[in-house]
Each structure stands twice: as C-alpha cells, then as structure tokens.
Coordinates of C-alpha atoms and ligand atoms in Angstrom, one line a residue:
X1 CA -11.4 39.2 121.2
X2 CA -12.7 42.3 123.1
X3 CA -13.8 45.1 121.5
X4 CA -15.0 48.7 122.6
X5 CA -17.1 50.4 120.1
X6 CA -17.9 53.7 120.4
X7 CA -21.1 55.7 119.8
X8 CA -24.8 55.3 120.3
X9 CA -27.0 55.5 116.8
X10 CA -28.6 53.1 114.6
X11 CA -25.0 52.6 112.8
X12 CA -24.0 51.6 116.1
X13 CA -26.7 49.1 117.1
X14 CA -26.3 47.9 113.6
X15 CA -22.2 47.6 113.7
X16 CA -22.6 46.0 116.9
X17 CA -25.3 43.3 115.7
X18 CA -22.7 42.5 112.8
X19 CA -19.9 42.8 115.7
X20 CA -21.6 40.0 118.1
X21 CA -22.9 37.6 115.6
X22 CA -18.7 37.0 114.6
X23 CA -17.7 34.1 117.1
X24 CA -14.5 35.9 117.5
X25 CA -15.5 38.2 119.2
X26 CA -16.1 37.5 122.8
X27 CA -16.6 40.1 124.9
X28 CA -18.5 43.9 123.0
X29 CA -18.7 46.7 124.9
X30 CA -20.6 49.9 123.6
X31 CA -19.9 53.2 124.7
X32 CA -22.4 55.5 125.4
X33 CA -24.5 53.3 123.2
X34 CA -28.6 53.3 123.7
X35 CA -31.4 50.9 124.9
X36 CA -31.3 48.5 121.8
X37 CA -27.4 48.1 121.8
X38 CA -27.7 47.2 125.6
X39 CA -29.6 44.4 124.6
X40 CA -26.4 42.5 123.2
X41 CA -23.8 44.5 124.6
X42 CA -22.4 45.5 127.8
X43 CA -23.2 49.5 127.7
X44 CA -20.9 52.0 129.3
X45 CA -21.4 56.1 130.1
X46 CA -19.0 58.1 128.1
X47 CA -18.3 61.7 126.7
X48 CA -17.6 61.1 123.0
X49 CA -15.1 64.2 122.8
X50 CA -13.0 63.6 125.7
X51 CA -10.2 61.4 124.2
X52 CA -8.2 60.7 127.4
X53 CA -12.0 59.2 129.0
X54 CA -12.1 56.7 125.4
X55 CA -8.5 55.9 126.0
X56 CA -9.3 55.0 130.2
X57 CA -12.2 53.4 129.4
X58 CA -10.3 51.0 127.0
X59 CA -7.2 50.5 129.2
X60 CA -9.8 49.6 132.0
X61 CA -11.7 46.7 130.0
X62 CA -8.2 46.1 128.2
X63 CA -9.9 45.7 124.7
X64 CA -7.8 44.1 121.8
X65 CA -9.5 46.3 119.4
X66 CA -11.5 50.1 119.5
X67 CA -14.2 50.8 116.7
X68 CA -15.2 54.2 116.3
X69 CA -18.1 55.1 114.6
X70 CA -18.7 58.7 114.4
X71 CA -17.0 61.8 112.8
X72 CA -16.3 63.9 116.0
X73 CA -14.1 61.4 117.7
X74 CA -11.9 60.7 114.5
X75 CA -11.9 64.2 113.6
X76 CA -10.6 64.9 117.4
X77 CA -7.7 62.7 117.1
X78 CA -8.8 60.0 119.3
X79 CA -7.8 57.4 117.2
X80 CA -4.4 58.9 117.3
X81 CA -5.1 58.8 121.7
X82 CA -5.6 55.1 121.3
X83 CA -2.8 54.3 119.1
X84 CA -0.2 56.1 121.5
X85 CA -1.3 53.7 124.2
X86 CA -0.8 51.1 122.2
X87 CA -4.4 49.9 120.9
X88 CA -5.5 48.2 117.7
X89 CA -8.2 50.6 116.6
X90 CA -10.5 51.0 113.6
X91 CA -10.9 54.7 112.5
X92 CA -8.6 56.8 111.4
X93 CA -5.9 59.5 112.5
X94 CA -7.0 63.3 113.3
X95 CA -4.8 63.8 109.9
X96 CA -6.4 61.0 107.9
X97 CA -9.8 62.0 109.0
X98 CA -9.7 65.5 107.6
X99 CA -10.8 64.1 104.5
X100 CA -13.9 64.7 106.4
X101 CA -13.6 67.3 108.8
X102 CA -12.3 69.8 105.8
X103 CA -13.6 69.8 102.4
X104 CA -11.0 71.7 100.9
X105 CA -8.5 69.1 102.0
X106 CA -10.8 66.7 100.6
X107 CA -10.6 68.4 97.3
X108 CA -6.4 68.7 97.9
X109 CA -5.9 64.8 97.9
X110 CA -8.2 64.1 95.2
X111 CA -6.5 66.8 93.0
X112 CA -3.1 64.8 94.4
X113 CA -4.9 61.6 93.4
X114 CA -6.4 62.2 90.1
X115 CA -9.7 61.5 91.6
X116 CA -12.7 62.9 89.5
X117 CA -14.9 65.5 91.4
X118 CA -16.6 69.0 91.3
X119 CA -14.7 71.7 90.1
X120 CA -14.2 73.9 92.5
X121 CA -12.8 77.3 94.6
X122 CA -12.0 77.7 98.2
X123 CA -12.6 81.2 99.6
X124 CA -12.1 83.4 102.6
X125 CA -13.9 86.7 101.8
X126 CA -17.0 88.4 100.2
X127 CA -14.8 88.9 96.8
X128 CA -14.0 85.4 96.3
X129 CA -17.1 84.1 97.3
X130 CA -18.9 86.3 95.0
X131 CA -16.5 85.2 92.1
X132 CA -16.8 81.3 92.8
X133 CA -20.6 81.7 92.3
X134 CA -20.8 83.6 89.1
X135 CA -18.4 81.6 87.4
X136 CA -20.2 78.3 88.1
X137 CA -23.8 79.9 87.9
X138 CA -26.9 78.2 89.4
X139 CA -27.6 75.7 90.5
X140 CA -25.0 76.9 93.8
X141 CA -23.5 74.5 96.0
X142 CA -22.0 76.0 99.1
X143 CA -20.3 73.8 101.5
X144 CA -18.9 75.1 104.3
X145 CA -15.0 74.0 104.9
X146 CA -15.4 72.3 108.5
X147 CA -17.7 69.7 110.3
X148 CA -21.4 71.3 110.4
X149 CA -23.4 68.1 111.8
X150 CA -25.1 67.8 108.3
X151 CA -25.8 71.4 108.4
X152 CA -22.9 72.7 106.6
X153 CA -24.0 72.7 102.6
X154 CA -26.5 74.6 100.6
X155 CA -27.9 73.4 97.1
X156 CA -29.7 76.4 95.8
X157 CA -30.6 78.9 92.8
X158 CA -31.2 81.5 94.8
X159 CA -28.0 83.3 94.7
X160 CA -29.0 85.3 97.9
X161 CA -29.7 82.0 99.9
X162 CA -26.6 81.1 98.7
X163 CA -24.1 84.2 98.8
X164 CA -25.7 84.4 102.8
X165 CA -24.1 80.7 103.8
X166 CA -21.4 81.3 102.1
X167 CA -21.1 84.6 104.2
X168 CA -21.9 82.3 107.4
X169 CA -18.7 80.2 106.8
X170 CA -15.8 80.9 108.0
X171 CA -14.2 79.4 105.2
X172 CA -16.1 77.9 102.3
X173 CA -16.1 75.7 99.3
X174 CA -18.3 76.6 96.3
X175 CA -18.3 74.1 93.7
X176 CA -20.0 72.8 90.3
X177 CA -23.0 71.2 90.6
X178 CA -23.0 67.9 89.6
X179 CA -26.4 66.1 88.1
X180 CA -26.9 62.5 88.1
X181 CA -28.2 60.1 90.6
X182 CA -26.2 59.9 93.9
X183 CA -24.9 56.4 95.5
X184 CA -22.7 55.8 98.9
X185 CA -19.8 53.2 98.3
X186 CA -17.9 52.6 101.2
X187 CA -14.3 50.9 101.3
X188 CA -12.4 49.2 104.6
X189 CA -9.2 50.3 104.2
X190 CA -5.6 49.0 106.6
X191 CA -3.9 51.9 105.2
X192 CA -2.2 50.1 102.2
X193 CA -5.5 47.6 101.0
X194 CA -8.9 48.8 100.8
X195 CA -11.7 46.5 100.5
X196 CA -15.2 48.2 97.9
X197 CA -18.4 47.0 99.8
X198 CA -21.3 47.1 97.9
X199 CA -23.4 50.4 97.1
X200 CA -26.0 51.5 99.1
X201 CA -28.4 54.7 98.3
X202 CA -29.4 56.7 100.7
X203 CA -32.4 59.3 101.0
X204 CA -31.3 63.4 102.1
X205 CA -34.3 65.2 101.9
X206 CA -37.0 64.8 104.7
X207 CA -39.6 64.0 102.4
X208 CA -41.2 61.8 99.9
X209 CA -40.2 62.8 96.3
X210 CA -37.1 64.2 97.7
X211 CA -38.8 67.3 99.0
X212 CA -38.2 69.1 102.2
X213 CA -34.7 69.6 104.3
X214 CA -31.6 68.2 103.9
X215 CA -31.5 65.7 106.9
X216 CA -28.5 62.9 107.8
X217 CA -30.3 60.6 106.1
X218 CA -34.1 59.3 106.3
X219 CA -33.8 55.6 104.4
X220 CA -31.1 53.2 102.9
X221 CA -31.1 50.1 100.2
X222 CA -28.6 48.2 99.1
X223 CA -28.1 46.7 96.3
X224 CA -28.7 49.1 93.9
X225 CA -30.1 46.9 90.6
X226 CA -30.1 50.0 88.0
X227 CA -26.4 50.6 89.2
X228 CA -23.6 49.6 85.9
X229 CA -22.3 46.8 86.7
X230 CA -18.9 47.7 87.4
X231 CA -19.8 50.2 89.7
X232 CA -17.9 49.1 92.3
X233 CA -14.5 48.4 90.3
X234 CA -15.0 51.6 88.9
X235 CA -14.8 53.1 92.1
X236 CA -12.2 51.0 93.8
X237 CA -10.1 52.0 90.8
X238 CA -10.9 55.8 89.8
X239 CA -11.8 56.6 93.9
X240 CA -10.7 54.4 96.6
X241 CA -7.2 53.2 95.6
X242 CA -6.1 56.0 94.6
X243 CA -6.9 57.9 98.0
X244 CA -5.8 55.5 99.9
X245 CA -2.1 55.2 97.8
X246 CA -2.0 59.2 98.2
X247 CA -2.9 60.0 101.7
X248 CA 0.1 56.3 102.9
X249 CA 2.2 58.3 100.2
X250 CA 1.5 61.5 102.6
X251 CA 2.7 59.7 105.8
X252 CA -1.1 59.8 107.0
X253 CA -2.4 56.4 106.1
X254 CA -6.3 56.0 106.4
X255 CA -7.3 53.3 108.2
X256 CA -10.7 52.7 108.8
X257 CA -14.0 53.2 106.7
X258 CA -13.6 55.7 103.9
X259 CA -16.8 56.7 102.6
X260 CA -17.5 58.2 99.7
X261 CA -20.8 60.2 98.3
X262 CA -20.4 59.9 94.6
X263 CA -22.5 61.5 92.0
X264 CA -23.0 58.9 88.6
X265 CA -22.5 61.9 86.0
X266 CA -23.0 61.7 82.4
X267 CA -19.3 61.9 82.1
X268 CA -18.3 59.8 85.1
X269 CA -18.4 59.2 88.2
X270 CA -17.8 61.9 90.5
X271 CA -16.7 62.3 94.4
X272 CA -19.5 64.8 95.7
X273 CA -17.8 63.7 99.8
X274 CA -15.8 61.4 101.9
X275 CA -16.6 60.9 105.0
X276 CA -13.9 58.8 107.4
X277 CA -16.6 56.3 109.0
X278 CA -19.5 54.7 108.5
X279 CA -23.0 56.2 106.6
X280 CA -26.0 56.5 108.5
X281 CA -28.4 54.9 107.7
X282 CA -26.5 53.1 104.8
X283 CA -24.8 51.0 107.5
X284 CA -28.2 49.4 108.4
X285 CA -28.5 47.6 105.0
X286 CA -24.7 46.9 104.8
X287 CA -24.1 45.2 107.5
X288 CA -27.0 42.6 107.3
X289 CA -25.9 41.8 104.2
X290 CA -22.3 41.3 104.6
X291 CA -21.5 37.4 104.8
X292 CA -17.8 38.0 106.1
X293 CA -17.3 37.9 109.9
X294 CA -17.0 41.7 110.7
X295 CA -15.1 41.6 114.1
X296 CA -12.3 39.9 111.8
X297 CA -12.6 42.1 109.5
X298 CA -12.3 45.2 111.5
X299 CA -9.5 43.8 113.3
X300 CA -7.6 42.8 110.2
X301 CA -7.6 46.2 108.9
X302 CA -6.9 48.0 112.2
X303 CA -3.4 45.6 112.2
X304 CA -2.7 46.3 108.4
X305 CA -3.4 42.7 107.4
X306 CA -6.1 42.9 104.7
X307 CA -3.6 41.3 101.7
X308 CA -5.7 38.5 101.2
X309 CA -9.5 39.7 102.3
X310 CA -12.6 39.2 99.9
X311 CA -15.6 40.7 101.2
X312 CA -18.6 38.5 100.9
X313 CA -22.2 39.5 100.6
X314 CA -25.7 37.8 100.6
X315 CA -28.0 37.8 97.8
X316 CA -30.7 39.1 99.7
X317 CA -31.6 42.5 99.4
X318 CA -31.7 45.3 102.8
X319 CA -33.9 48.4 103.0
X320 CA -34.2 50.4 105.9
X321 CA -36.7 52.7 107.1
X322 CA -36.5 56.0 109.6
X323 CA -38.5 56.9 112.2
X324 CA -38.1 60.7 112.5
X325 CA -39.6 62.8 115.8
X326 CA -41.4 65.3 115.1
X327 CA -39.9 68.7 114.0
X328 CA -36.8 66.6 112.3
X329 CA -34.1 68.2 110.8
X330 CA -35.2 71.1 113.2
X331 CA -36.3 71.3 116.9
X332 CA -37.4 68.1 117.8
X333 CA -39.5 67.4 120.2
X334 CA -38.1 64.6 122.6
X335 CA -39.2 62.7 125.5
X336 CA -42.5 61.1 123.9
X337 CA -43.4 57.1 124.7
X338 CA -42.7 55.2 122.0
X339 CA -44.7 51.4 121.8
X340 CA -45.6 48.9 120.0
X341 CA -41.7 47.2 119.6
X342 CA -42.9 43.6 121.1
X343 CA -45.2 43.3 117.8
X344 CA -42.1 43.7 115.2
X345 CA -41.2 40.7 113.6
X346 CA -40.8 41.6 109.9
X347 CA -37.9 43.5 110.6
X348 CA -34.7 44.4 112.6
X349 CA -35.4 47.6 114.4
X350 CA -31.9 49.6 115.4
X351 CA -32.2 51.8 117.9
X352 CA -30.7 55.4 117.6
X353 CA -32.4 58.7 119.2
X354 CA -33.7 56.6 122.2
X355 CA -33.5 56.6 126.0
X356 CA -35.0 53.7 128.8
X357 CA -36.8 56.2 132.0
X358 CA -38.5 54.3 134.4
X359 CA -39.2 51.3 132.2
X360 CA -40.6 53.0 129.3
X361 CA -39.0 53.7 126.4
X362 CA -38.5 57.0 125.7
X363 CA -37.6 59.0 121.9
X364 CA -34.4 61.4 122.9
X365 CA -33.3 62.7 119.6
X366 CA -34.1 63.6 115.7
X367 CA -33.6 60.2 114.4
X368 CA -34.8 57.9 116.7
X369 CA -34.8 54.2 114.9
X370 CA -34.4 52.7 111.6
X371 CA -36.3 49.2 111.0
X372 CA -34.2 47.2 108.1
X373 CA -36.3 44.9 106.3
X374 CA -35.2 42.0 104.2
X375 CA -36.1 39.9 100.9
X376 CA -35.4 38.1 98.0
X377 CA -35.6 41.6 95.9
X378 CA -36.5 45.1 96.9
X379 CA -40.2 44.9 96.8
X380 CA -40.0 42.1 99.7
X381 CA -37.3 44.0 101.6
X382 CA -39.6 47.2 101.1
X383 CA -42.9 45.2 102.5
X384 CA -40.7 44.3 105.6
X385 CA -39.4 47.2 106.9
X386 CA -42.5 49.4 106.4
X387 CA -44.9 46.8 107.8
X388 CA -42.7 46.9 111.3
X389 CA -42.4 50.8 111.0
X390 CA -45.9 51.0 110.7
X391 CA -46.4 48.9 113.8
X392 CA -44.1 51.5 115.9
X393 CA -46.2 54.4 117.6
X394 CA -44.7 57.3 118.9
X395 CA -46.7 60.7 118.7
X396 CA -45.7 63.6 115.9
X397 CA -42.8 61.2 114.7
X398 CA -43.4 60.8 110.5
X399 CA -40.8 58.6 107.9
X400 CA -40.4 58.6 104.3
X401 CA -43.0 56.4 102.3
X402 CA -40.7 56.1 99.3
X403 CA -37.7 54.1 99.7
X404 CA -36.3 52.2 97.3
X405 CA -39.9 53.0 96.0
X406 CA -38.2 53.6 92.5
X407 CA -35.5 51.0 92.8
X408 CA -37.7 48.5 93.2
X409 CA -40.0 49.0 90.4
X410 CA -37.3 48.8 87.7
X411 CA -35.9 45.9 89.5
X412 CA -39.4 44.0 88.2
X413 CA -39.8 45.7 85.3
X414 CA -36.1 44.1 84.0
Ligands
AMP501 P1 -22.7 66.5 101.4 O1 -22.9 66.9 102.9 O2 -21.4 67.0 100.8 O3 -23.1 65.1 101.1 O4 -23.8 67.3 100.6 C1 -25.2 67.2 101.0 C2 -26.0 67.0 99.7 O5 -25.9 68.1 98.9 C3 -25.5 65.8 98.9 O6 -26.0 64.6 99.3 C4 -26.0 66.2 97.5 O7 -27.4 65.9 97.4 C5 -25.9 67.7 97.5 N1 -24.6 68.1 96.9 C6 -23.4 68.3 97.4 N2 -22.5 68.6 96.5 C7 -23.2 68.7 95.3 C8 -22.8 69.0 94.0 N3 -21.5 69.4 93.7 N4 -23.7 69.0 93.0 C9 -25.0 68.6 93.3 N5 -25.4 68.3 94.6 C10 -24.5 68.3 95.6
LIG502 N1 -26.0 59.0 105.3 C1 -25.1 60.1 105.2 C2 -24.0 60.1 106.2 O1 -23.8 59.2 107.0 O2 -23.3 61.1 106.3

C-alpha cells in the first residue's frame, strides 16, 4: 500500500515511524514533512491549505490511502477534496471536523449526544459576554469559537484579563470551570466503530510545576497508572460512542482520530475539547506503544471496516520530552545550529520545528523535537528521554524537567 501523509511535526515523524514499521505499507510519502521524517520517507514540498495541490500531489504518486495530521487541512475540507476524487483517506470531512474548528458546535453535538461537559453560553456581544462570566464567577474560561493555533482560550480570575479576550473574539464560548486532573483519550473511528487507545497526559504550561504560558504541549506519558481503571470504557461509553452515533446520525460521519481533552471531575468525567486528529505531543508516546500494525489500521478505518479491530498495546511505558527554542509560546528565535543528535541512543528523537541548510541542521520553529523515551515503568521511560534531551544542544532552547515527574512517583510508591 502507498500512503501520502501529510504534515511536518513531531506527530508526523512519529505517525510516519508507526506508518513504515507496518509491512503493508510499501511505499510513505510525507508532505511537507522535515529532516527526521526524510530519513524514512520520501519527502515532498507542499502548501498545507491549498486542497487542490494535496489532491494533485496524491493523484500524481496515486496513493491508496491519504493521512492527514493536522487541524487546518481537516478544518479546510481537504478530506472532503480527496474523497471527491475518489481516495481512501484518514481524517475527517470539513463538517465532521468542526468538532474542532468551532467550540460551540462542539458543545451542540455533545448536548445532541448526552455527552458530559462544561456548562456553558455562546455569545456575540459585550452584554452576553458580561452575563456568561458573572453567572459562572471565577475562575473564567474564555475560549474563543474558531481555530486560534492554541491561542484561542483564557483560564483566568481576573475578570478584566478575561472580559478583554472575550471582547477579542468574534464569537466566544464562556464556560464552567472544571477542576480535576486533565487526560487526552483518543479514539480511531470509520464513522460507525471507534476504537479507545489508551490515555496519554500531556503538559500545557511552559513550565515546570505547571507555571508559565499555555503552549501546544511541552511533554507526554502514557500510560497513566493513577488513572481508574475503567477509564477508557468509561470514555468509549459516556464520550466516544456516543459522538460518533450522533455526528453518522447527522449525515456527517467522523472518520479519523477524534480526540478528546477530558477533565476527571469529582462528579465525572468531563469533555473540556475534541480535536479531529491527532495530540501533539501525545502521539509520541502512543504510537510507540501501539502493538497493532498502524498503516492497517488507518486504512481500515478510512474504508469503514473496523467491525472486528482490537487495538493492541505494549506493556512498556512512553514519555516524551520537548525541546522548546527560545522565546516559546512567543517569538521564537529560529535559525540556531542544533548538535549533538549522533550521541542519542536512549531515546527516539522526532523531529518537528527543524530545517537541513547547507548540511547543518538548523531549529525553524517553537517546538523543535520531542525525544520519547522508553521502560519497563515511568521512572525508566523518564531516565531515557531526558538523558537524550540532555545530550541535544541548541542555544536559548529550554524543556520542562517535570514529566511524568508525578506519575511516576506514585507508580513506585503502589
Ligand atoms: P483547550 O484549548 O480547550 O484544550 O484549553 C486549553 C487549556 O485550558 C486546557 O488544557 C485546560 O487546561 C484549560 N481549560 C479549558 N477549558 C477548561 C475548563 N472548562 N475548566 C478548566 N480548565 C479549562
Ligand atoms: N497536545 C494538545 C494538542 O495536540 O492539541
């Protein structure tokens, strides 16, 4: 099988490790992808938002499936593009994907559903917004309606700080905070079927002891050993299933990855997001633990054939580690030599924020690797990954010191 995947971070280098190592798929071509993807895949030049140039680029190495990995594709329609001419593709439709690209539709289906979440208002003007936030109180949670690159929501108690994004947005969602630790579990769906994987956690802020910016995401573990153990039932059954059953019931089946952020409450679990593809960096411990051959996989669900799928998973346990430049969530500097790769061995280093000039290797972007170490339990995984992050050099770049940190003391305390 020959498959075009498309996008270029470390949940791209990652999905397209897991993609090659499946025997059945013989030919992987990555578009734009980055220096560590072109290491196992056949790398091609691409604009991500033109749909028509996916489309060509697919007809032209007549692929028998199309992966796409992140949100502004999907939310573009290009999945839709793809289908029209006929390809197998996993992601889903511009309609399906607006369970990320708006949160109030989000909050529409799982009203629809019966799907636990935030209570919340959806508002257009300075009266509503004003309303929405006294009647929830602090702490505020403002999330603006539409794709913001990880920029769009503000936690806050101060109601100023909060009132002014909510001003910012054109439309905006102000909801109930929720308090309770936060997991990511993440479901392949072929529209009718969808398949739990296991949880991951992933880290927001910037900094150690969850200080600092919110950021995409600076460090990932999975499994989560404090987690109740039906976790993932629970969530395939109060979550998952039910979105999936609503949006086929709406004549928009979701086919692809459906993601949800969910917030462990003291009265259940709540939905805090979905997003309509993969987590990153939660993909970076997934996908090295998944047993089940993912090109397969992906092609199963992409041809509504998952009846009889079981995912299967390794014992081991996966943590990974970002290397931020400096200035990250912000400005970032770009441009600086990174070194130091050749000594790695501990770990598996995924590119992301990257770029080869001249022979050097060069950091080009806010996030520009994640090393995913591995081990018997969290404490090995831990020792893995930050003994090759440590080995990496690149000038004003900084990572978190505190993944799984937590995690993996209770894990040997119990
Ligand atoms: P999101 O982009 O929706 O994942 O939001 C970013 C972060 O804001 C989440 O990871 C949470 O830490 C936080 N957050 C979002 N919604 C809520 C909520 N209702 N209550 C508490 N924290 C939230
Ligand atoms: N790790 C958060 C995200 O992928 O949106």
């Amino acid at each position: 099988m020959k498959i075009l995947l498309v996008g270029s971070g470390g949940r791209e280098h990652a999905l397209a490790l897991g993609l090659k190592s499946d025997k059945s798929c013989t030919q992987l071509h990555v578009a734009p992808g980055n220096p560590g993807i072109a290491e196992i895949a056949q790398i091609h030049s691409l604009v991500i938002t033109d749909n028509q140039a996916i489309c060509a680029l697919a007809q032209q190495l007549s692929v028998d499936l199309v992966v796409i990995g992140p949100e502004v594709p999907l939310v573009n329609g290009a999945a839709d593009v793809l289908r029209a001419a006929g390809f197998a593709v996993f992601g889903p439709s511009q309609a399906a994907a607006q369970l990320e690209g708006s949160k109030d539709f989000a909050k529409g289906v799982m009203r629809d559903a019966g799907v636990p979440t935030a209570r919340s208002f959806t508002c257009n003007n300075a009266a509503e917004i004003e309303k929405a936030l006294d009647t929830f109180g602090a702490p505020y949670v403002v999330k603006d309606d539409g794709l913001a690159a990880g920029k769009g929501v503000v936690v806050t108690v101060d109601r100023e700080q909060a009132l002014r994004h909510a001003l910012s947005c054109q439309r905006v969602v102000i909801e109930e905070y929720l308090r309770g630790p936060e997991i990511s579990l993440f479901g392949i769906s072929d529209g009718r079927n969808i398949l739990p994987m296991q949880p991951a956690q992933d880290f927001k802020r910037a900094f150690d002891n969850d200080e600092g910016p919110n950021t995409g995401g600076m460090g990932a573990y999975s499994p989560l050993p404090w987690a109740p153990e039906d976790i993932v039932d629970r969530t395939y059954e109060e979550v998952l299933a039910p979105v999936v059953a609503e949006m086929a019931a709406r004549g928009t089946p979701f086919i692809g990855l459906l993601y949800a952020g969910l917030a462990l409450t003291d009265t259940g679990i709540k939905v805090i997001e979905f997003n309509a593809r993969f987590g990153d960096p939660e993909t970076q411990v997934l996908i090295p633990r998944l047993v089940t051959p993912l090109a397969s996989l992906l092609y199963k669900a992409a041809t509504d054939n998952l009846d009889d799928e079981v995912l299967q998973w390794k014992d081991e346990s996966a943590v990974t580690v970002v290397l931020a430049a400096e200035g990250y969530p912000g400005d970032v500097k770009i441009g600086s030599k990174i070194s130091g790769l050749e000594k790695v061995d501990s770990a598996f280093i995924y590119h992301a924020g990257t770029t080869k000039k001249e022979g050097s290797l060069l950091s080009s972007g806010g996030r520009v690797l994640t090393a995913t170490g591995m081990g018997n339990d969290l404490a090995a995984a831990r020792t893995n990954a930050y003994r090759a992050i440590s080995q990496i050099e690149l000038a004003g770049s900084f990572y978190r010191s505190d993944i799984a940190l937590t995690a993996s003391i209770t894990e040997k305390v119990n």
